[in-house]
Coordinates of C-alpha atoms in Angstrom, one line a residue:
M166 CA -30.1 13.9 21.9
L167 CA -26.6 13.2 23.2
T168 CA -26.6 10.6 26.0
F169 CA -23.9 10.5 28.7
S170 CA -23.7 7.2 30.7
F171 CA -21.4 7.2 33.7
L172 CA -20.3 3.8 35.2
T173 CA -19.2 4.6 38.8
L174 CA -19.1 3.4 42.3
F175 CA -20.2 6.8 43.6
P176 CA -23.1 8.1 41.4
E177 CA -24.0 10.7 44.1
L178 CA -20.8 12.6 43.2
L179 CA -22.0 13.1 39.6
A180 CA -25.6 13.7 40.4
P181 CA -25.3 17.5 41.0
F182 CA -23.5 18.0 37.7
A183 CA -26.2 16.1 35.9
S184 CA -29.2 17.9 37.5
E185 CA -28.1 21.5 38.0
A186 CA -27.3 24.6 35.9
I187 CA -27.1 24.4 32.1
V188 CA -26.8 20.6 32.0
G189 CA -30.0 20.2 34.1
K190 CA -31.9 22.6 31.9
A191 CA -30.7 20.8 28.8
R192 CA -32.0 17.5 30.3
A193 CA -35.3 19.1 30.9
R194 CA -35.5 20.3 27.3
G195 CA -34.5 16.9 26.0
L196 CA -31.2 18.0 24.5
V197 CA -29.1 15.7 26.6
D198 CA -29.6 12.7 28.8
V199 CA -27.5 11.6 31.7
R200 CA -27.5 8.0 33.1
L201 CA -25.7 7.2 36.3
V202 CA -24.9 3.5 36.6
N203 CA -23.7 2.1 39.9
M204 CA -21.3 -0.7 39.2
R205 CA -22.1 -2.3 42.5
D206 CA -25.4 -3.3 41.0
F207 CA -23.4 -5.8 38.8
A208 CA -21.2 -7.3 41.5
E209 CA -23.2 -10.5 41.7
N210 CA -22.3 -11.2 45.3
R211 CA -24.1 -10.6 48.6
H212 CA -21.8 -7.9 49.8
L213 CA -21.8 -6.0 46.5
K214 CA -18.0 -6.3 46.3
V215 CA -16.6 -5.0 43.0
D216 CA -12.9 -5.1 43.6
D217 CA -10.2 -7.6 44.7
T218 CA -6.5 -7.7 45.7
P219 CA -4.0 -7.3 42.8
Y220 CA -2.2 -10.3 41.5
G221 CA 1.5 -10.1 42.3
G222 CA 0.8 -8.2 45.5
G223 CA 0.9 -4.5 46.3
A224 CA -1.2 -1.9 48.1
G225 CA -4.8 -1.1 47.2
M226 CA -7.7 -2.9 45.5
V227 CA -8.4 -3.3 41.8
I228 CA -11.9 -3.1 40.2
R229 CA -12.8 -6.4 38.5
V230 CA -13.1 -6.5 34.7
D231 CA -16.2 -8.8 34.8
V232 CA -18.1 -6.2 36.8
A233 CA -17.2 -3.5 34.4
E234 CA -18.2 -5.7 31.5
R235 CA -21.6 -6.5 32.9
A236 CA -22.3 -2.8 33.7
L237 CA -21.5 -1.8 30.1
A238 CA -23.6 -4.6 28.7
S239 CA -26.6 -3.1 30.6
L240 CA -26.4 0.0 28.3
P241 CA -27.4 0.5 24.7
P242 CA -24.4 0.5 22.4
A243 CA -22.2 3.6 22.8
D244 CA -20.4 5.5 20.1
E245 CA -17.5 5.8 22.5
V246 CA -16.6 3.9 25.7
I247 CA -14.2 6.3 27.4
L248 CA -11.8 5.2 30.1
L249 CA -10.6 8.1 32.3
T250 CA -7.0 7.4 33.1
P251 CA -3.7 9.3 33.6
A252 CA -2.3 7.3 30.7
G253 CA -5.0 8.6 28.3
E254 CA -5.0 11.1 25.5
R255 CA -5.1 14.7 26.8
F256 CA -8.6 16.1 26.8
T257 CA -8.8 19.3 24.7
Q258 CA -11.4 21.5 23.2
K259 CA -10.9 19.7 19.9
V260 CA -11.7 16.4 21.6
A261 CA -14.8 17.9 23.2
E262 CA -16.0 19.1 19.8
D263 CA -15.5 15.6 18.4
L264 CA -17.4 14.0 21.2
S265 CA -20.3 16.5 21.0
R266 CA -21.1 15.1 17.5
K267 CA -21.8 11.6 19.0
T268 CA -25.1 10.3 20.2
H269 CA -24.0 8.1 23.2
L270 CA -20.9 8.4 25.3
A271 CA -20.2 5.9 28.1
F272 CA -17.6 6.7 30.8
L273 CA -15.7 4.3 33.0
C274 CA -14.9 6.0 36.3
G275 CA -12.3 4.2 38.3
R276 CA -11.5 4.2 42.0
Y277 CA -8.9 2.7 44.4
E278 CA -6.0 1.4 42.3
G279 CA -8.1 1.6 39.1
F280 CA -9.5 -1.0 36.8
D281 CA -8.1 -4.4 35.9
A282 CA -5.9 -3.7 32.9
R283 CA -8.2 -5.9 30.7
V284 CA -10.9 -3.2 31.0
E285 CA -8.8 -1.3 28.4
R286 CA -10.1 -3.8 25.9
L287 CA -13.7 -2.7 26.6
S288 CA -12.9 1.0 25.9
T289 CA -12.6 2.8 22.6
R290 CA -10.9 5.8 23.9
E291 CA -8.8 6.8 26.9
L292 CA -8.8 10.4 28.2
S293 CA -6.8 12.3 30.8
L294 CA -7.3 15.8 32.1
G295 CA -3.6 16.3 32.6
D296 CA -0.4 15.1 34.3
F297 CA -1.8 14.6 37.8
V298 CA -3.6 11.8 39.7
M299 CA -7.0 12.1 41.5
M300 CA -8.8 9.6 43.8
G301 CA -11.2 8.6 41.1
G302 CA -12.6 9.4 37.7
E303 CA -15.8 11.1 38.7
A304 CA -14.4 14.7 38.9
A305 CA -12.7 14.2 35.5
A306 CA -16.0 12.9 34.1
A307 CA -17.9 15.9 35.4
C308 CA -15.4 18.2 33.5
V309 CA -15.9 16.3 30.3
L310 CA -19.7 16.4 30.7
E311 CA -19.7 20.2 31.0
A312 CA -17.2 20.7 28.2
V313 CA -19.0 18.5 25.8
A314 CA -22.6 19.2 26.7
R315 CA -22.3 23.0 26.2
L316 CA -21.4 22.3 22.6
V317 CA -24.7 20.5 21.8
P318 CA -26.7 22.6 19.4
G319 CA -29.5 24.5 21.1
L320 CA -28.0 24.2 24.6
L321 CA -26.5 27.7 24.7
G322 CA -28.7 30.8 24.2
D323 CA -26.2 32.2 21.6
E324 CA -25.2 29.5 19.1
D325 CA -22.0 31.3 18.2
S326 CA -20.9 32.0 21.7
H327 CA -18.7 28.9 22.1
R328 CA -16.8 29.7 18.9
A329 CA -15.1 32.6 20.5
D330 CA -14.1 30.7 23.7
S331 CA -10.6 30.0 24.7
F332 CA -9.1 27.2 22.5
S333 CA -12.1 27.1 20.1
S334 CA -10.5 29.9 18.1
G335 CA -7.0 28.6 18.7
L336 CA -6.3 31.4 21.1
L337 CA -7.0 32.3 24.6
D338 CA -10.2 34.3 25.0
Y339 CA -10.1 38.1 25.1
P340 CA -10.9 39.9 28.4
E341 CA -14.6 40.7 29.1
Y342 CA -16.1 43.6 31.0
T343 CA -19.4 44.7 32.4
R344 CA -20.8 47.3 34.8
P345 CA -19.6 49.3 36.7
P346 CA -17.7 51.2 34.1
E347 CA -15.0 52.1 36.7
W348 CA -13.9 50.1 39.7
R349 CA -11.1 50.9 42.1
G350 CA -9.4 53.1 39.6
E351 CA -9.7 50.7 36.6
S352 CA -11.9 51.7 33.8
V353 CA -13.6 49.6 31.0
P354 CA -11.6 50.3 27.8
D355 CA -13.2 53.1 25.8
V356 CA -13.3 51.1 22.6
L357 CA -15.9 48.7 24.2
K358 CA -18.2 51.7 24.9
G359 CA -17.9 53.4 21.6
G360 CA -20.3 51.4 19.5
N361 CA -17.9 50.7 16.7
H362 CA -18.3 47.0 16.1
G363 CA -15.4 46.8 13.7
A364 CA -13.1 48.5 16.2
V365 CA -14.3 46.2 19.0
A366 CA -13.7 43.1 16.9
R367 CA -10.1 44.2 16.1
W368 CA -9.5 45.1 19.8
R369 CA -10.7 41.7 20.9
R370 CA -8.6 39.9 18.4
E371 CA -5.5 41.9 19.4
Q372 CA -6.2 41.2 23.1
A373 CA -6.6 37.5 22.4
L374 CA -3.2 37.5 20.6
A375 CA -1.5 39.4 23.4
R376 CA -2.9 37.1 26.1
T377 CA -1.9 34.0 24.2
L378 CA 1.6 35.3 23.5
A379 CA 2.1 36.1 27.2
R380 CA 0.5 33.0 28.7
R381 CA 0.3 30.2 26.2
P382 CA 2.6 30.9 23.2
D383 CA 2.6 27.2 22.4
L384 CA -0.9 27.7 21.0
L385 CA 0.1 30.2 18.4
A386 CA 1.4 27.5 16.0
G387 CA -2.0 26.1 15.6
A388 CA -4.1 29.3 15.8
G389 CA -4.6 29.9 12.1
L390 CA -3.0 33.3 12.2
T391 CA -3.7 35.9 9.5
P392 CA -1.4 38.5 8.0
Q393 CA -3.0 41.1 10.2
D394 CA -2.3 38.9 13.2
S395 CA 1.3 38.7 12.2
A396 CA 1.5 42.5 11.9
H397 CA 0.2 42.9 15.4
L398 CA 2.4 40.2 16.9
L399 CA 5.4 42.1 15.5
T400 CA 4.4 45.1 17.4
L401 CA 4.3 42.9 20.6
G402 CA 8.0 42.0 20.1
V403 CA 7.6 38.8 18.2
T404 CA 10.4 38.2 15.7
P405 CA 10.0 37.2 12.0
E406 CA 11.8 34.0 12.9
Q407 CA 9.1 33.2 15.5
L408 CA 6.3 33.9 13.0
A409 CA 7.9 31.6 10.5
A410 CA 8.3 28.8 13.2
W411 CA 4.5 29.1 13.9
G412 CA 3.7 28.9 10.2
A413 CA 2.2 32.4 10.3
P414 CA 1.8 34.3 7.0
P415 CA 3.9 37.5 6.5
P416 CA 2.3 40.7 7.5
P417 CA 0.6 42.8 4.8
A418 CA 3.0 44.8 2.6
P419 CA 3.0 48.5 3.5
K420 CA 0.9 50.5 1.1
R421 CA 2.9 52.6 -1.2
R422 CA 2.2 56.3 -0.9
R423 CA 0.8 57.8 -4.1
K424 CA 3.0 60.5 -5.6
A425 CA 1.6 64.0 -5.7
R426 CA -0.5 64.7 -8.8
A427 CA 2.0 67.3 -9.8
D428 CA 4.8 64.7 -9.9
A429 CA 2.5 62.3 -11.8
E430 CA 1.9 64.9 -14.5
G431 CA 5.5 65.6 -14.7
S432 CA 5.2 69.2 -13.7

């Protein structure tokens, strides 16, 4: 079981993510556990005050380090204590996969002007969703919860489904279709309806390459491209120089056409 512990001033913001949809079902099946810890329970004052004015002046309030420390001490030891902060490492699918192999993750969700800087000493990892600022860490924590929990073995119905997701394969995902077969003049590609699994696999790979090239070409350098991928990218207008910059292998050498039997026999 993978346990997620969230230290927050607003546990009600995270409660729906912990109790509904796939995460809720996973909790019912004993695959994951989610603990919501209200830091106000560790304020140790009559008014449950957890913050104070910043030294040196300035706007806003800062969450006290001693409150965060007491809240963490109430938990069993965690493999990772994660501080959600704009200054943290960018959260990626690779990070999600790493975290999914742990047994207990504790998250520090800040509010107001954030935590006292000494809280950084209590954390083992700092994560950021991107270059923007939110009002608190709860929304970011919910994103990490969903991204990591879905990788826990047994949680998804198809154990291989997440391996084809965007970023898991190094590429953006290929487009998916379902019924109706035609909608407002746009039809489902014939290859997906033909029953040729090899052709479907090739089409999906080519579509993933095309989407990634058009929308996130920066991903191609780490996508583990094959010679067949290189050949298809060349048809999409990529230059040999670009392939070399991405570390892609050269495309397969063209097959030499066999000489006619008559030529081979010297007739």
